[in-house]
Amino acid sequence: MIYAYETADAVEEEEFPVEGVAMSDFVYPAWFEGFRKPGSTRFDHLNKAAKPFEILKGGYMSVFKNGGWTQIFGSAAKKKRFSQEDRRGHRSEYRAHPHYRRSTRRA
């Protein structure tokens, strides 16, 4: 399974204020490093993820498996909320398109 390099999706419903504006939590590069031991470093800004690839209850992540992109969710409630969102024009919809392929062209 390959995880999309998305920095907020896995922890997206956690927030913190910046000058009165709610900001989404985000993961640090260590979150994508499977060799890290649980609790060995800070995986997200709010320090709520305890290990690499942990998806919090209000989060989700796009993953490539079995030849296509799909989402995995931190909870059934998040999956339900996600299914009710208007995803038209969202980057995840572009990934789902059959013509979206990684370029094999080299510079």
Short mmCIF file of C-alpha atoms in Angstrom, two decimals:
data_model
loop_
_atom_site.label_atom_id
_atom_site.label_comp_id
_atom_site.label_asym_id
_atom_site.label_seq_id
_atom_site.Cartn_x
_atom_site.Cartn_y
_atom_site.Cartn_z
CA MET A 1 0.00 0.00 0.00
CA ILE A 2 1.28 3.48 -0.90
CA TYR A 3 0.10 6.48 1.11
CA ALA A 4 -0.51 9.82 -0.61
CA TYR A 5 1.85 12.47 0.75
CA GLU A 6 -0.98 14.51 2.27
CA THR A 7 -0.05 16.48 5.36
CA ALA A 8 -3.43 17.13 6.96
CA ASP A 9 -5.87 14.41 5.90
CA ALA A 10 -4.92 11.84 8.56
CA VAL A 11 -5.52 14.33 11.39
CA GLU A 12 -7.77 16.86 9.66
CA GLU A 13 -10.57 17.27 12.22
CA GLU A 14 -8.15 18.29 14.99
CA GLU A 15 -7.69 22.07 15.11
CA PHE A 16 -5.64 24.76 16.81
CA PRO A 17 -6.05 28.56 16.68
CA VAL A 18 -3.65 30.91 14.91
CA GLU A 19 -4.51 34.53 15.59
CA GLY A 20 -8.17 33.55 16.06
CA VAL A 21 -8.38 31.40 12.92
CA ALA A 22 -8.91 27.64 13.24
CA MET A 23 -6.10 25.71 11.55
CA SER A 24 -6.13 22.01 10.80
CA ASP A 25 -3.61 19.80 12.52
CA PHE A 26 -0.97 18.41 10.18
CA VAL A 27 1.54 15.58 10.19
CA TYR A 28 5.32 15.87 10.14
CA PRO A 29 7.54 13.88 7.76
CA ALA A 30 8.13 11.31 10.54
CA TRP A 31 4.46 10.24 10.18
CA PHE A 32 5.41 8.72 6.80
CA GLU A 33 8.46 6.89 8.16
CA GLY A 34 7.38 3.37 9.02
CA PHE A 35 10.65 2.59 10.81
CA ARG A 36 9.80 5.06 13.60
CA LYS A 37 8.76 3.47 16.90
CA PRO A 38 5.50 4.55 18.58
CA GLY A 39 6.08 7.56 20.80
CA SER A 40 9.66 8.02 19.54
CA THR A 41 9.05 11.43 17.98
CA ARG A 42 6.34 13.96 17.26
CA PHE A 43 4.22 12.70 14.35
CA ASP A 44 1.80 15.63 14.10
CA HIS A 45 1.69 19.23 15.24
CA LEU A 46 -0.78 18.63 18.09
CA ASN A 47 1.05 15.46 19.14
CA LYS A 48 -2.08 13.30 18.95
CA ALA A 49 -0.79 10.62 16.57
CA ALA A 50 1.33 8.14 18.49
CA LYS A 51 2.89 6.23 15.59
CA PRO A 52 3.60 6.33 11.86
CA PHE A 53 0.57 6.07 9.57
CA GLU A 54 -1.90 6.42 12.47
CA ILE A 55 -5.16 7.93 11.23
CA LEU A 56 -7.08 9.75 13.95
CA LYS A 57 -10.85 9.24 14.34
CA GLY A 58 -11.61 12.38 12.33
CA GLY A 59 -9.08 11.66 9.61
CA TYR A 60 -8.68 9.68 6.44
CA MET A 61 -5.94 8.94 3.97
CA SER A 62 -5.81 8.28 0.25
CA VAL A 63 -3.89 5.10 -0.47
CA PHE A 64 -2.92 3.25 -3.61
CA LYS A 65 -3.54 -0.47 -3.37
CA ASN A 66 -4.62 -3.25 -5.67
CA GLY A 67 -3.95 -1.04 -8.70
CA GLY A 68 -6.09 1.94 -7.71
CA TRP A 69 -6.64 4.83 -5.30
CA THR A 70 -9.02 4.47 -2.37
CA GLN A 71 -9.48 5.98 1.08
CA ILE A 72 -9.04 4.51 4.52
CA PHE A 73 -10.74 6.16 7.50
CA GLY A 74 -9.99 6.64 11.18
CA SER A 75 -13.58 5.81 12.12
CA ALA A 76 -16.90 4.72 10.67
CA ALA A 77 -18.31 8.15 11.55
CA LYS A 78 -15.61 9.87 9.46
CA LYS A 79 -16.31 7.51 6.55
CA LYS A 80 -20.00 8.46 6.72
CA ARG A 81 -19.25 12.21 6.85
CA PHE A 82 -16.79 11.85 3.98
CA SER A 83 -19.39 10.05 1.83
CA GLN A 84 -21.75 13.02 2.29
CA GLU A 85 -19.19 15.65 1.20
CA ASP A 86 -19.36 17.25 -2.23
CA ARG A 87 -16.06 16.01 -3.68
CA ARG A 88 -16.49 17.46 -7.19
CA GLY A 89 -13.27 19.09 -8.31
CA HIS A 90 -11.30 17.73 -5.36
CA ARG A 91 -7.82 16.31 -6.04
CA SER A 92 -8.96 12.86 -4.91
CA GLU A 93 -11.44 12.81 -7.79
CA TYR A 94 -8.63 13.43 -10.26
CA ARG A 95 -6.74 10.44 -8.87
CA ALA A 96 -9.80 8.25 -9.36
CA HIS A 97 -9.99 9.15 -13.06
CA PRO A 98 -8.74 6.28 -15.29
CA HIS A 99 -6.55 8.64 -17.31
CA TYR A 100 -4.63 9.85 -14.25
CA ARG A 101 -1.30 8.11 -14.50
CA ARG A 102 2.16 8.82 -13.21
CA SER A 103 4.33 10.26 -15.93
CA THR A 104 6.93 7.90 -17.33
CA ARG A 105 8.64 10.77 -19.14
CA ARG A 106 12.05 11.72 -17.83
CA ALA A 107 13.46 15.24 -17.89
#
